[in-house]
JSON list of C-alpha atoms in Angstrom, two decimals:
[
{"chain": "A", "resi": 1, "resn": "UNK", "atom": "CA", "xyz": [26.11, -36.19, -77.02]},
{"chain": "A", "resi": 2, "resn": "UNK", "atom": "CA", "xyz": [23.15, -38.66, -75.04]},
{"chain": "A", "resi": 3, "resn": "UNK", "atom": "CA", "xyz": [25.08, -37.26, -72.00]},
{"chain": "A", "resi": 4, "resn": "UNK", "atom": "CA", "xyz": [24.64, -33.71, -72.54]},
{"chain": "A", "resi": 5, "resn": "UNK", "atom": "CA", "xyz": [21.08, -34.03, -73.22]},
{"chain": "A", "resi": 6, "resn": "UNK", "atom": "CA", "xyz": [20.93, -36.14, -70.56]},
{"chain": "A", "resi": 7, "resn": "UNK", "atom": "CA", "xyz": [22.52, -33.63, -67.90]},
{"chain": "A", "resi": 8, "resn": "UNK", "atom": "CA", "xyz": [20.16, -31.05, -69.63]},
{"chain": "A", "resi": 9, "resn": "UNK", "atom": "CA", "xyz": [17.12, -33.18, -69.09]},
{"chain": "A", "resi": 10, "resn": "UNK", "atom": "CA", "xyz": [18.36, -33.16, -65.65]},
{"chain": "A", "resi": 11, "resn": "UNK", "atom": "CA", "xyz": [18.97, -29.37, -65.14]},
{"chain": "A", "resi": 12, "resn": "UNK", "atom": "CA", "xyz": [15.11, -28.97, -66.39]},
{"chain": "A", "resi": 13, "resn": "UNK", "atom": "CA", "xyz": [13.85, -30.48, -63.60]},
{"chain": "A", "resi": 14, "resn": "UNK", "atom": "CA", "xyz": [15.78, -29.38, -60.82]},
{"chain": "A", "resi": 15, "resn": "UNK", "atom": "CA", "xyz": [14.66, -25.70, -61.59]},
{"chain": "A", "resi": 16, "resn": "UNK", "atom": "CA", "xyz": [10.85, -26.72, -62.99]},
{"chain": "A", "resi": 17, "resn": "UNK", "atom": "CA", "xyz": [11.39, -28.55, -59.24]},
{"chain": "A", "resi": 18, "resn": "UNK", "atom": "CA", "xyz": [12.76, -25.65, -57.49]},
{"chain": "A", "resi": 19, "resn": "UNK", "atom": "CA", "xyz": [9.84, -22.95, -59.17]},
{"chain": "A", "resi": 20, "resn": "UNK", "atom": "CA", "xyz": [6.65, -25.17, -57.99]},
{"chain": "A", "resi": 21, "resn": "UNK", "atom": "CA", "xyz": [8.59, -25.81, -54.21]},
{"chain": "A", "resi": 22, "resn": "UNK", "atom": "CA", "xyz": [8.89, -21.64, -54.65]},
{"chain": "A", "resi": 23, "resn": "UNK", "atom": "CA", "xyz": [5.47, -21.80, -56.30]},
{"chain": "A", "resi": 24, "resn": "UNK", "atom": "CA", "xyz": [3.35, -23.92, -53.33]},
{"chain": "A", "resi": 25, "resn": "UNK", "atom": "CA", "xyz": [5.27, -22.62, -50.16]},
{"chain": "A", "resi": 26, "resn": "UNK", "atom": "CA", "xyz": [5.03, -19.34, -49.22]},
{"chain": "A", "resi": 27, "resn": "UNK", "atom": "CA", "xyz": [6.61, -18.03, -46.25]},
{"chain": "A", "resi": 28, "resn": "UNK", "atom": "CA", "xyz": [7.46, -14.21, -46.14]},
{"chain": "A", "resi": 29, "resn": "UNK", "atom": "CA", "xyz": [9.11, -11.85, -43.23]},
{"chain": "A", "resi": 30, "resn": "UNK", "atom": "CA", "xyz": [8.56, -7.86, -43.51]},
{"chain": "A", "resi": 31, "resn": "UNK", "atom": "CA", "xyz": [8.90, -4.45, -40.86]},
{"chain": "A", "resi": 32, "resn": "UNK", "atom": "CA", "xyz": [7.81, -0.98, -42.22]},
{"chain": "A", "resi": 33, "resn": "UNK", "atom": "CA", "xyz": [9.07, 1.95, -40.40]},
{"chain": "A", "resi": 34, "resn": "UNK", "atom": "CA", "xyz": [5.80, 4.55, -39.49]},
{"chain": "A", "resi": 35, "resn": "UNK", "atom": "CA", "xyz": [6.46, 8.28, -39.37]},
{"chain": "A", "resi": 36, "resn": "UNK", "atom": "CA", "xyz": [2.86, 9.37, -37.72]},
{"chain": "A", "resi": 37, "resn": "UNK", "atom": "CA", "xyz": [1.28, 12.09, -37.35]},
{"chain": "A", "resi": 38, "resn": "UNK", "atom": "CA", "xyz": [-2.17, 12.04, -34.71]},
{"chain": "A", "resi": 39, "resn": "UNK", "atom": "CA", "xyz": [-4.53, 13.19, -33.67]},
{"chain": "A", "resi": 40, "resn": "UNK", "atom": "CA", "xyz": [-8.34, 12.54, -31.59]},
{"chain": "A", "resi": 41, "resn": "UNK", "atom": "CA", "xyz": [-10.05, 12.66, -28.19]},
{"chain": "A", "resi": 42, "resn": "UNK", "atom": "CA", "xyz": [-11.17, 9.89, -26.27]},
{"chain": "A", "resi": 43, "resn": "UNK", "atom": "CA", "xyz": [-13.23, 9.78, -22.80]},
{"chain": "A", "resi": 44, "resn": "UNK", "atom": "CA", "xyz": [-15.02, 7.35, -20.80]},
{"chain": "A", "resi": 45, "resn": "UNK", "atom": "CA", "xyz": [-18.30, 9.24, -22.01]},
{"chain": "A", "resi": 46, "resn": "UNK", "atom": "CA", "xyz": [-19.54, 9.94, -25.62]},
{"chain": "A", "resi": 47, "resn": "UNK", "atom": "CA", "xyz": [-18.53, 13.64, -24.96]},
{"chain": "A", "resi": 48, "resn": "UNK", "atom": "CA", "xyz": [-15.20, 13.89, -25.95]},
{"chain": "A", "resi": 49, "resn": "UNK", "atom": "CA", "xyz": [-12.28, 15.64, -25.13]},
{"chain": "A", "resi": 50, "resn": "UNK", "atom": "CA", "xyz": [-9.81, 16.61, -28.21]},
{"chain": "A", "resi": 51, "resn": "UNK", "atom": "CA", "xyz": [-6.12, 16.72, -27.04]},
{"chain": "A", "resi": 52, "resn": "UNK", "atom": "CA", "xyz": [-2.89, 17.31, -28.97]},
{"chain": "A", "resi": 53, "resn": "UNK", "atom": "CA", "xyz": [-0.15, 14.74, -30.21]},
{"chain": "A", "resi": 54, "resn": "UNK", "atom": "CA", "xyz": [2.47, 14.77, -31.17]},
{"chain": "A", "resi": 55, "resn": "UNK", "atom": "CA", "xyz": [4.49, 13.03, -34.14]},
{"chain": "A", "resi": 56, "resn": "UNK", "atom": "CA", "xyz": [5.97, 9.48, -33.50]},
{"chain": "A", "resi": 57, "resn": "UNK", "atom": "CA", "xyz": [7.60, 6.94, -36.00]},
{"chain": "A", "resi": 58, "resn": "UNK", "atom": "CA", "xyz": [6.05, 3.07, -34.83]},
{"chain": "A", "resi": 59, "resn": "UNK", "atom": "CA", "xyz": [6.95, 0.06, -35.78]},
{"chain": "A", "resi": 60, "resn": "UNK", "atom": "CA", "xyz": [5.11, -2.66, -37.89]},
{"chain": "A", "resi": 61, "resn": "UNK", "atom": "CA", "xyz": [5.98, -6.19, -38.17]},
{"chain": "A", "resi": 62, "resn": "UNK", "atom": "CA", "xyz": [4.54, -9.76, -40.20]},
{"chain": "A", "resi": 63, "resn": "UNK", "atom": "CA", "xyz": [4.50, -12.62, -41.13]},
{"chain": "A", "resi": 64, "resn": "UNK", "atom": "CA", "xyz": [2.37, -14.61, -44.23]},
{"chain": "A", "resi": 65, "resn": "UNK", "atom": "CA", "xyz": [2.39, -18.15, -45.03]},
{"chain": "A", "resi": 66, "resn": "UNK", "atom": "CA", "xyz": [1.00, -19.19, -47.75]},
{"chain": "A", "resi": 67, "resn": "UNK", "atom": "CA", "xyz": [0.41, -22.86, -49.50]},
{"chain": "A", "resi": 68, "resn": "UNK", "atom": "CA", "xyz": [-2.13, -24.88, -52.41]},
{"chain": "A", "resi": 69, "resn": "UNK", "atom": "CA", "xyz": [-4.39, -26.74, -49.82]},
{"chain": "A", "resi": 70, "resn": "UNK", "atom": "CA", "xyz": [-7.74, -25.83, -51.41]},
{"chain": "A", "resi": 71, "resn": "UNK", "atom": "CA", "xyz": [-10.12, -24.97, -48.64]},
{"chain": "A", "resi": 72, "resn": "UNK", "atom": "CA", "xyz": [-7.46, -23.39, -45.94]},
{"chain": "A", "resi": 73, "resn": "UNK", "atom": "CA", "xyz": [-6.74, -20.44, -45.87]},
{"chain": "A", "resi": 74, "resn": "UNK", "atom": "CA", "xyz": [-2.99, -18.60, -45.79]},
{"chain": "A", "resi": 75, "resn": "UNK", "atom": "CA", "xyz": [-2.84, -17.08, -43.13]},
{"chain": "A", "resi": 76, "resn": "UNK", "atom": "CA", "xyz": [-0.50, -13.53, -42.09]},
{"chain": "A", "resi": 77, "resn": "UNK", "atom": "CA", "xyz": [0.35, -12.46, -38.46]},
{"chain": "A", "resi": 78, "resn": "UNK", "atom": "CA", "xyz": [0.90, -8.88, -37.94]},
{"chain": "A", "resi": 79, "resn": "UNK", "atom": "CA", "xyz": [1.26, -6.88, -34.59]},
{"chain": "A", "resi": 80, "resn": "UNK", "atom": "CA", "xyz": [1.89, -2.75, -35.06]},
{"chain": "A", "resi": 81, "resn": "UNK", "atom": "CA", "xyz": [2.73, 0.07, -32.53]},
{"chain": "A", "resi": 82, "resn": "UNK", "atom": "CA", "xyz": [0.68, 2.85, -31.96]},
{"chain": "A", "resi": 83, "resn": "UNK", "atom": "CA", "xyz": [1.97, 4.50, -29.24]},
{"chain": "A", "resi": 84, "resn": "UNK", "atom": "CA", "xyz": [1.64, 8.79, -28.87]},
{"chain": "A", "resi": 85, "resn": "UNK", "atom": "CA", "xyz": [1.81, 11.68, -26.33]},
{"chain": "A", "resi": 86, "resn": "UNK", "atom": "CA", "xyz": [1.02, 15.26, -26.00]},
{"chain": "A", "resi": 87, "resn": "UNK", "atom": "CA", "xyz": [0.22, 18.10, -23.80]},
{"chain": "A", "resi": 88, "resn": "UNK", "atom": "CA", "xyz": [-2.77, 19.74, -23.93]},
{"chain": "A", "resi": 89, "resn": "UNK", "atom": "CA", "xyz": [-4.59, 22.85, -22.45]},
{"chain": "A", "resi": 90, "resn": "UNK", "atom": "CA", "xyz": [-8.15, 21.50, -21.48]},
{"chain": "A", "resi": 91, "resn": "UNK", "atom": "CA", "xyz": [-10.88, 23.98, -22.48]},
{"chain": "A", "resi": 92, "resn": "UNK", "atom": "CA", "xyz": [-13.10, 22.28, -20.20]},
{"chain": "A", "resi": 93, "resn": "UNK", "atom": "CA", "xyz": [-14.46, 20.41, -16.98]},
{"chain": "A", "resi": 94, "resn": "UNK", "atom": "CA", "xyz": [-12.91, 17.07, -17.40]},
{"chain": "A", "resi": 95, "resn": "UNK", "atom": "CA", "xyz": [-13.44, 12.75, -15.53]},
{"chain": "A", "resi": 96, "resn": "UNK", "atom": "CA", "xyz": [-11.26, 10.23, -16.66]},
{"chain": "A", "resi": 97, "resn": "UNK", "atom": "CA", "xyz": [-10.34, 7.08, -15.21]},
{"chain": "A", "resi": 98, "resn": "UNK", "atom": "CA", "xyz": [-12.20, 8.16, -11.55]},
{"chain": "A", "resi": 99, "resn": "UNK", "atom": "CA", "xyz": [-10.46, 11.13, -11.41]},
{"chain": "A", "resi": 100, "resn": "UNK", "atom": "CA", "xyz": [-11.45, 14.74, -12.24]},
{"chain": "A", "resi": 101, "resn": "UNK", "atom": "CA", "xyz": [-9.85, 17.96, -14.20]},
{"chain": "A", "resi": 102, "resn": "UNK", "atom": "CA", "xyz": [-10.87, 21.41, -13.83]},
{"chain": "A", "resi": 103, "resn": "UNK", "atom": "CA", "xyz": [-10.76, 23.88, -16.90]},
{"chain": "A", "resi": 104, "resn": "UNK", "atom": "CA", "xyz": [-7.63, 25.10, -17.23]},
{"chain": "A", "resi": 105, "resn": "UNK", "atom": "CA", "xyz": [-5.66, 22.82, -16.33]},
{"chain": "A", "resi": 106, "resn": "UNK", "atom": "CA", "xyz": [-2.56, 21.48, -18.34]},
{"chain": "A", "resi": 107, "resn": "UNK", "atom": "CA", "xyz": [-2.11, 18.24, -18.51]},
{"chain": "A", "resi": 108, "resn": "UNK", "atom": "CA", "xyz": [0.38, 15.18, -20.02]},
{"chain": "A", "resi": 109, "resn": "UNK", "atom": "CA", "xyz": [-1.82, 13.31, -22.21]},
{"chain": "A", "resi": 110, "resn": "UNK", "atom": "CA", "xyz": [-0.19, 9.48, -23.50]},
{"chain": "A", "resi": 111, "resn": "UNK", "atom": "CA", "xyz": [-1.41, 6.72, -25.89]},
{"chain": "A", "resi": 112, "resn": "UNK", "atom": "CA", "xyz": [0.23, 3.03, -26.09]},
{"chain": "A", "resi": 113, "resn": "UNK", "atom": "CA", "xyz": [-1.62, 0.73, -27.87]},
{"chain": "A", "resi": 114, "resn": "UNK", "atom": "CA", "xyz": [-0.73, -2.57, -29.11]},
{"chain": "A", "resi": 115, "resn": "UNK", "atom": "CA", "xyz": [-2.97, -4.19, -32.69]},
{"chain": "A", "resi": 116, "resn": "UNK", "atom": "CA", "xyz": [-2.26, -7.45, -33.54]},
{"chain": "A", "resi": 117, "resn": "UNK", "atom": "CA", "xyz": [-3.73, -9.10, -36.36]},
{"chain": "A", "resi": 118, "resn": "UNK", "atom": "CA", "xyz": [-3.95, -12.25, -37.22]},
{"chain": "A", "resi": 119, "resn": "UNK", "atom": "CA", "xyz": [-5.29, -12.61, -41.11]},
{"chain": "A", "resi": 120, "resn": "UNK", "atom": "CA", "xyz": [-6.59, -15.82, -43.07]},
{"chain": "A", "resi": 121, "resn": "UNK", "atom": "CA", "xyz": [-7.59, -14.95, -46.45]},
{"chain": "A", "resi": 122, "resn": "UNK", "atom": "CA", "xyz": [-7.41, -16.74, -49.92]},
{"chain": "A", "resi": 123, "resn": "UNK", "atom": "CA", "xyz": [-5.15, -15.26, -52.66]},
{"chain": "A", "resi": 124, "resn": "UNK", "atom": "CA", "xyz": [-8.74, -15.54, -55.08]},
{"chain": "A", "resi": 125, "resn": "UNK", "atom": "CA", "xyz": [-6.37, -14.49, -58.65]},
{"chain": "A", "resi": 126, "resn": "UNK", "atom": "CA", "xyz": [-2.47, -14.05, -58.58]},
{"chain": "A", "resi": 127, "resn": "UNK", "atom": "CA", "xyz": [-0.81, -13.81, -61.32]},
{"chain": "A", "resi": 128, "resn": "UNK", "atom": "CA", "xyz": [2.71, -12.36, -62.50]},
{"chain": "A", "resi": 129, "resn": "UNK", "atom": "CA", "xyz": [0.17, -8.69, -63.10]},
{"chain": "A", "resi": 130, "resn": "UNK", "atom": "CA", "xyz": [-2.42, -8.91, -60.63]},
{"chain": "A", "resi": 131, "resn": "UNK", "atom": "CA", "xyz": [-3.25, -9.81, -57.29]},
{"chain": "A", "resi": 132, "resn": "UNK", "atom": "CA", "xyz": [-6.34, -9.98, -55.01]},
{"chain": "A", "resi": 133, "resn": "UNK", "atom": "CA", "xyz": [-6.95, -11.32, -51.43]},
{"chain": "A", "resi": 134, "resn": "UNK", "atom": "CA", "xyz": [-9.46, -11.54, -49.27]},
{"chain": "A", "resi": 135, "resn": "UNK", "atom": "CA", "xyz": [-10.46, -12.99, -45.73]},
{"chain": "A", "resi": 136, "resn": "UNK", "atom": "CA", "xyz": [-11.03, -11.97, -42.84]},
{"chain": "A", "resi": 137, "resn": "UNK", "atom": "CA", "xyz": [-8.89, -10.17, -39.81]},
{"chain": "A", "resi": 138, "resn": "UNK", "atom": "CA", "xyz": [-9.41, -11.00, -35.50]},
{"chain": "A", "resi": 139, "resn": "UNK", "atom": "CA", "xyz": [-7.38, -7.61, -34.33]},
{"chain": "A", "resi": 140, "resn": "UNK", "atom": "CA", "xyz": [-6.28, -7.61, -31.27]},
{"chain": "A", "resi": 141, "resn": "UNK", "atom": "CA", "xyz": [-6.16, -4.53, -29.55]},
{"chain": "A", "resi": 142, "resn": "UNK", "atom": "CA", "xyz": [-4.26, -4.09, -26.13]},
{"chain": "A", "resi": 143, "resn": "UNK", "atom": "CA", "xyz": [-3.66, -1.51, -24.16]},
{"chain": "A", "resi": 144, "resn": "UNK", "atom": "CA", "xyz": [-3.81, 2.23, -22.22]},
{"chain": "A", "resi": 145, "resn": "UNK", "atom": "CA", "xyz": [-4.43, 5.90, -22.34]},
{"chain": "A", "resi": 146, "resn": "UNK", "atom": "CA", "xyz": [-2.71, 8.19, -19.93]},
{"chain": "A", "resi": 147, "resn": "UNK", "atom": "CA", "xyz": [-3.70, 11.57, -18.17]},
{"chain": "A", "resi": 148, "resn": "UNK", "atom": "CA", "xyz": [-1.72, 12.96, -15.23]},
{"chain": "A", "resi": 149, "resn": "UNK", "atom": "CA", "xyz": [-1.04, 17.72, -13.98]},
{"chain": "A", "resi": 150, "resn": "UNK", "atom": "CA", "xyz": [1.82, 18.64, -15.39]},
{"chain": "A", "resi": 151, "resn": "UNK", "atom": "CA", "xyz": [4.51, 20.32, -13.45]},
{"chain": "A", "resi": 152, "resn": "UNK", "atom": "CA", "xyz": [2.54, 19.70, -10.75]},
{"chain": "A", "resi": 153, "resn": "UNK", "atom": "CA", "xyz": [4.44, 16.45, -8.91]},
{"chain": "A", "resi": 154, "resn": "UNK", "atom": "CA", "xyz": [1.57, 14.95, -6.34]},
{"chain": "A", "resi": 155, "resn": "UNK", "atom": "CA", "xyz": [-0.18, 16.24, -9.16]},
{"chain": "A", "resi": 156, "resn": "UNK", "atom": "CA", "xyz": [-3.71, 13.88, -10.06]},
{"chain": "A", "resi": 157, "resn": "UNK", "atom": "CA", "xyz": [-1.82, 10.15, -13.35]},
{"chain": "A", "resi": 158, "resn": "UNK", "atom": "CA", "xyz": [-4.74, 7.80, -14.33]},
{"chain": "A", "resi": 159, "resn": "UNK", "atom": "CA", "xyz": [-5.06, 5.40, -16.44]},
{"chain": "A", "resi": 160, "resn": "UNK", "atom": "CA", "xyz": [-7.98, 4.03, -18.65]},
{"chain": "A", "resi": 161, "resn": "UNK", "atom": "CA", "xyz": [-6.71, 0.13, -19.85]},
{"chain": "A", "resi": 162, "resn": "UNK", "atom": "CA", "xyz": [-9.02, -1.80, -22.25]},
{"chain": "A", "resi": 163, "resn": "UNK", "atom": "CA", "xyz": [-8.25, -5.04, -24.46]},
{"chain": "A", "resi": 164, "resn": "UNK", "atom": "CA", "xyz": [-10.91, -5.93, -27.25]},
{"chain": "A", "resi": 165, "resn": "UNK", "atom": "CA", "xyz": [-10.96, -8.49, -30.06]},
{"chain": "A", "resi": 166, "resn": "UNK", "atom": "CA", "xyz": [-12.53, -7.21, -33.52]},
{"chain": "A", "resi": 167, "resn": "UNK", "atom": "CA", "xyz": [-13.63, -9.12, -36.43]},
{"chain": "A", "resi": 168, "resn": "UNK", "atom": "CA", "xyz": [-12.89, -7.35, -39.92]},
{"chain": "A", "resi": 169, "resn": "UNK", "atom": "CA", "xyz": [-12.97, -7.78, -42.88]},
{"chain": "A", "resi": 170, "resn": "UNK", "atom": "CA", "xyz": [-9.66, -7.82, -44.97]},
{"chain": "A", "resi": 171, "resn": "UNK", "atom": "CA", "xyz": [-8.16, -7.65, -48.26]},
{"chain": "A", "resi": 172, "resn": "UNK", "atom": "CA", "xyz": [-5.40, -7.12, -50.47]},
{"chain": "A", "resi": 173, "resn": "UNK", "atom": "CA", "xyz": [-4.43, -5.80, -53.37]},
{"chain": "A", "resi": 174, "resn": "UNK", "atom": "CA", "xyz": [-1.56, -5.80, -56.27]},
{"chain": "A", "resi": 175, "resn": "UNK", "atom": "CA", "xyz": [-0.86, -4.78, -59.98]},
{"chain": "A", "resi": 176, "resn": "UNK", "atom": "CA", "xyz": [2.57, -5.13, -61.59]},
{"chain": "A", "resi": 177, "resn": "UNK", "atom": "CA", "xyz": [4.15, -2.33, -63.76]},
{"chain": "A", "resi": 178, "resn": "UNK", "atom": "CA", "xyz": [5.33, -4.88, -66.46]},
{"chain": "A", "resi": 179, "resn": "UNK", "atom": "CA", "xyz": [9.24, -4.11, -67.47]},
{"chain": "A", "resi": 180, "resn": "UNK", "atom": "CA", "xyz": [10.05, -1.86, -64.36]},
{"chain": "A", "resi": 181, "resn": "UNK", "atom": "CA", "xyz": [9.99, -4.13, -61.06]},
{"chain": "A", "resi": 182, "resn": "UNK", "atom": "CA", "xyz": [7.80, -1.40, -59.49]},
{"chain": "A", "resi": 183, "resn": "UNK", "atom": "CA", "xyz": [4.33, -2.62, -57.82]},
{"chain": "A", "resi": 184, "resn": "UNK", "atom": "CA", "xyz": [1.71, -0.89, -57.27]},
{"chain": "A", "resi": 185, "resn": "UNK", "atom": "CA", "xyz": [-0.33, -2.05, -54.24]},
{"chain": "A", "resi": 186, "resn": "UNK", "atom": "CA", "xyz": [-3.29, -1.47, -51.45]},
{"chain": "A", "resi": 187, "resn": "UNK", "atom": "CA", "xyz": [-4.25, -3.20, -48.40]},
{"chain": "A", "resi": 188, "resn": "UNK", "atom": "CA", "xyz": [-7.16, -2.71, -45.99]},
{"chain": "A", "resi": 189, "resn": "UNK", "atom": "CA", "xyz": [-9.02, -4.40, -42.85]},
{"chain": "A", "resi": 190, "resn": "UNK", "atom": "CA", "xyz": [-12.17, -2.82, -41.93]},
{"chain": "A", "resi": 191, "resn": "UNK", "atom": "CA", "xyz": [-15.96, -3.35, -39.70]},
{"chain": "A", "resi": 192, "resn": "UNK", "atom": "CA", "xyz": [-18.22, -1.24, -38.65]},
{"chain": "A", "resi": 193, "resn": "UNK", "atom": "CA", "xyz": [-20.32, -2.09, -35.60]},
{"chain": "A", "resi": 194, "resn": "UNK", "atom": "CA", "xyz": [-22.49, -1.08, -32.88]},
{"chain": "A", "resi": 195, "resn": "UNK", "atom": "CA", "xyz": [-21.53, 2.51, -32.93]},
{"chain": "A", "resi": 196, "resn": "UNK", "atom": "CA", "xyz": [-17.81, 1.46, -33.18]},
{"chain": "A", "resi": 197, "resn": "UNK", "atom": "CA", "xyz": [-15.38, 1.99, -36.57]},
{"chain": "A", "resi": 198, "resn": "UNK", "atom": "CA", "xyz": [-12.30, 0.62, -37.36]},
{"chain": "A", "resi": 199, "resn": "UNK", "atom": "CA", "xyz": [-10.39, 1.35, -40.04]},
{"chain": "A", "resi": 200, "resn": "UNK", "atom": "CA", "xyz": [-6.25, 0.16, -40.99]},
{"chain": "A", "resi": 201, "resn": "UNK", "atom": "CA", "xyz": [-5.23, 1.13, -44.35]},
{"chain": "A", "resi": 202, "resn": "UNK", "atom": "CA", "xyz": [-2.50, 1.44, -46.73]},
{"chain": "A", "resi": 203, "resn": "UNK", "atom": "CA", "xyz": [-1.66, 2.41, -50.28]},
{"chain": "A", "resi": 204, "resn": "UNK", "atom": "CA", "xyz": [2.05, 2.70, -51.74]},
{"chain": "A", "resi": 205, "resn": "UNK", "atom": "CA", "xyz": [4.18, 1.72, -54.23]},
{"chain": "A", "resi": 206, "resn": "UNK", "atom": "CA", "xyz": [7.10, -1.16, -53.87]},
{"chain": "A", "resi": 207, "resn": "UNK", "atom": "CA", "xyz": [10.17, -2.59, -55.95]},
{"chain": "A", "resi": 208, "resn": "UNK", "atom": "CA", "xyz": [11.93, -5.99, -56.08]},
{"chain": "A", "resi": 209, "resn": "UNK", "atom": "CA", "xyz": [14.84, -5.34, -55.44]},
{"chain": "A", "resi": 210, "resn": "UNK", "atom": "CA", "xyz": [15.95, -9.34, -55.69]},
{"chain": "A", "resi": 211, "resn": "UNK", "atom": "CA", "xyz": [13.58, -11.45, -57.76]},
{"chain": "A", "resi": 212, "resn": "UNK", "atom": "CA", "xyz": [15.48, -15.17, -57.60]},
{"chain": "A", "resi": 213, "resn": "UNK", "atom": "CA", "xyz": [14.76, -18.59, -56.64]},
{"chain": "A", "resi": 214, "resn": "UNK", "atom": "CA", "xyz": [16.38, -18.07, -53.65]},
{"chain": "A", "resi": 215, "resn": "UNK", "atom": "CA", "xyz": [14.95, -15.34, -52.54]},
{"chain": "A", "resi": 216, "resn": "UNK", "atom": "CA", "xyz": [13.32, -12.48, -53.41]},
{"chain": "A", "resi": 217, "resn": "UNK", "atom": "CA", "xyz": [13.25, -8.97, -51.96]},
{"chain": "A", "resi": 218, "resn": "UNK", "atom": "CA", "xyz": [10.72, -5.77, -51.99]},
{"chain": "A", "resi": 219, "resn": "UNK", "atom": "CA", "xyz": [11.53, -2.37, -50.62]},
{"chain": "A", "resi": 220, "resn": "UNK", "atom": "CA", "xyz": [7.99, -0.48, -50.48]},
{"chain": "A", "resi": 221, "resn": "UNK", "atom": "CA", "xyz": [6.93, 3.03, -49.67]},
{"chain": "A", "resi": 222, "resn": "UNK", "atom": "CA", "xyz": [3.80, 4.53, -49.14]},
{"chain": "A", "resi": 223, "resn": "UNK", "atom": "CA", "xyz": [1.09, 5.98, -46.81]},
{"chain": "A", "resi": 224, "resn": "UNK", "atom": "CA", "xyz": [-0.83, 4.36, -43.97]},
{"chain": "A", "resi": 225, "resn": "UNK", "atom": "CA", "xyz": [-4.02, 5.26, -42.15]},
{"chain": "A", "resi": 226, "resn": "UNK", "atom": "CA", "xyz": [-5.33, 4.26, -38.37]},
{"chain": "A", "resi": 227, "resn": "UNK", "atom": "CA", "xyz": [-8.59, 5.20, -37.11]},
{"chain": "A", "resi": 228, "resn": "UNK", "atom": "CA", "xyz": [-10.01, 3.96, -33.88]},
{"chain": "A", "resi": 229, "resn": "UNK", "atom": "CA", "xyz": [-13.47, 4.73, -33.04]},
{"chain": "A", "resi": 230, "resn": "UNK", "atom": "CA", "xyz": [-14.11, 3.27, -30.16]},
{"chain": "A", "resi": 231, "resn": "UNK", "atom": "CA", "xyz": [-17.56, 2.98, -28.34]},
{"chain": "A", "resi": 232, "resn": "UNK", "atom": "CA", "xyz": [-17.94, 1.65, -24.59]},
{"chain": "A", "resi": 233, "resn": "UNK", "atom": "CA", "xyz": [-14.59, -0.34, -25.06]},
{"chain": "A", "resi": 234, "resn": "UNK", "atom": "CA", "xyz": [-13.56, -1.80, -21.75]},
{"chain": "A", "resi": 235, "resn": "UNK", "atom": "CA", "xyz": [-15.38, 2.10, -20.74]},
{"chain": "A", "resi": 236, "resn": "UNK", "atom": "CA", "xyz": [-13.86, 3.95, -22.82]},
{"chain": "A", "resi": 237, "resn": "UNK", "atom": "CA", "xyz": [-14.46, 5.96, -25.79]},
{"chain": "A", "resi": 238, "resn": "UNK", "atom": "CA", "xyz": [-11.76, 7.47, -28.40]},
{"chain": "A", "resi": 239, "resn": "UNK", "atom": "CA", "xyz": [-11.84, 8.83, -31.76]},
{"chain": "A", "resi": 240, "resn": "UNK", "atom": "CA", "xyz": [-8.26, 8.66, -32.56]},
{"chain": "A", "resi": 241, "resn": "UNK", "atom": "CA", "xyz": [-6.56, 8.58, -36.38]},
{"chain": "A", "resi": 242, "resn": "UNK", "atom": "CA", "xyz": [-2.63, 8.13, -36.78]},
{"chain": "A", "resi": 243, "resn": "UNK", "atom": "CA", "xyz": [-1.81, 8.51, -40.65]},
{"chain": "A", "resi": 244, "resn": "UNK", "atom": "CA", "xyz": [1.87, 9.12, -42.49]},
{"chain": "A", "resi": 245, "resn": "UNK", "atom": "CA", "xyz": [4.28, 7.93, -44.43]},
{"chain": "A", "resi": 246, "resn": "UNK", "atom": "CA", "xyz": [6.37, 4.62, -44.29]},
{"chain": "A", "resi": 247, "resn": "UNK", "atom": "CA", "xyz": [8.98, 2.38, -45.87]},
{"chain": "A", "resi": 248, "resn": "UNK", "atom": "CA", "xyz": [9.19, -0.59, -45.70]},
{"chain": "A", "resi": 249, "resn": "UNK", "atom": "CA", "xyz": [11.69, -4.29, -46.84]},
{"chain": "A", "resi": 250, "resn": "UNK", "atom": "CA", "xyz": [10.04, -7.20, -47.23]},
{"chain": "A", "resi": 251, "resn": "UNK", "atom": "CA", "xyz": [11.98, -10.91, -47.84]},
{"chain": "A", "resi": 252, "resn": "UNK", "atom": "CA", "xyz": [10.15, -13.70, -49.48]},
{"chain": "A", "resi": 253, "resn": "UNK", "atom": "CA", "xyz": [11.74, -17.19, -49.25]}
]
């Protein structure tokens, strides 16, 4: 009887320690596939030219580390690809990258942008039914926009490169739906300054596929939109919008 009581006590201590360790330190790994429709305009001045863009599947990866240390924020790093191309018939004369394109020219346009988020945040609230995170996001944009004359082997081809650090506010909220294994979530970053305005927002629903002491796995489905209104960033002006449904998986150790 004493041996049984001792074993039960030890089991309780070990279980308690495991739960506490998981509560104290959490590592999150996630990946999303995002089917986007893209629209917008760009130029070297604030007189923007609209372009056509094809739909494109984008990718996004992230890692987050949460800990119990007071005053030290949690960290989340996310890398996103924002790519698209299209063909546009110019309705006006247009200058870009130091070259001139005349009215009526068929051009091939392409964006190739990498967006990396370095988020520092605090868990303001965190329980089974509701969580709220607030923080700051240092978003690093690095990419290029290219333009070339279509169907002309030696036609004009130009590329405008740019890079910029953008400080943004960050927030995330999750609401659990009891007895369903489902969560409703929303997350986003936003900033507006000196004529530029950027936001990256998503919302959706998550399902806990696995939920145990060793590992948690969550499936996600939602809608995301990224808007890049850049005002004279490395001599580039843009008003680009990437939006559409995404699906992803998150693993928590």
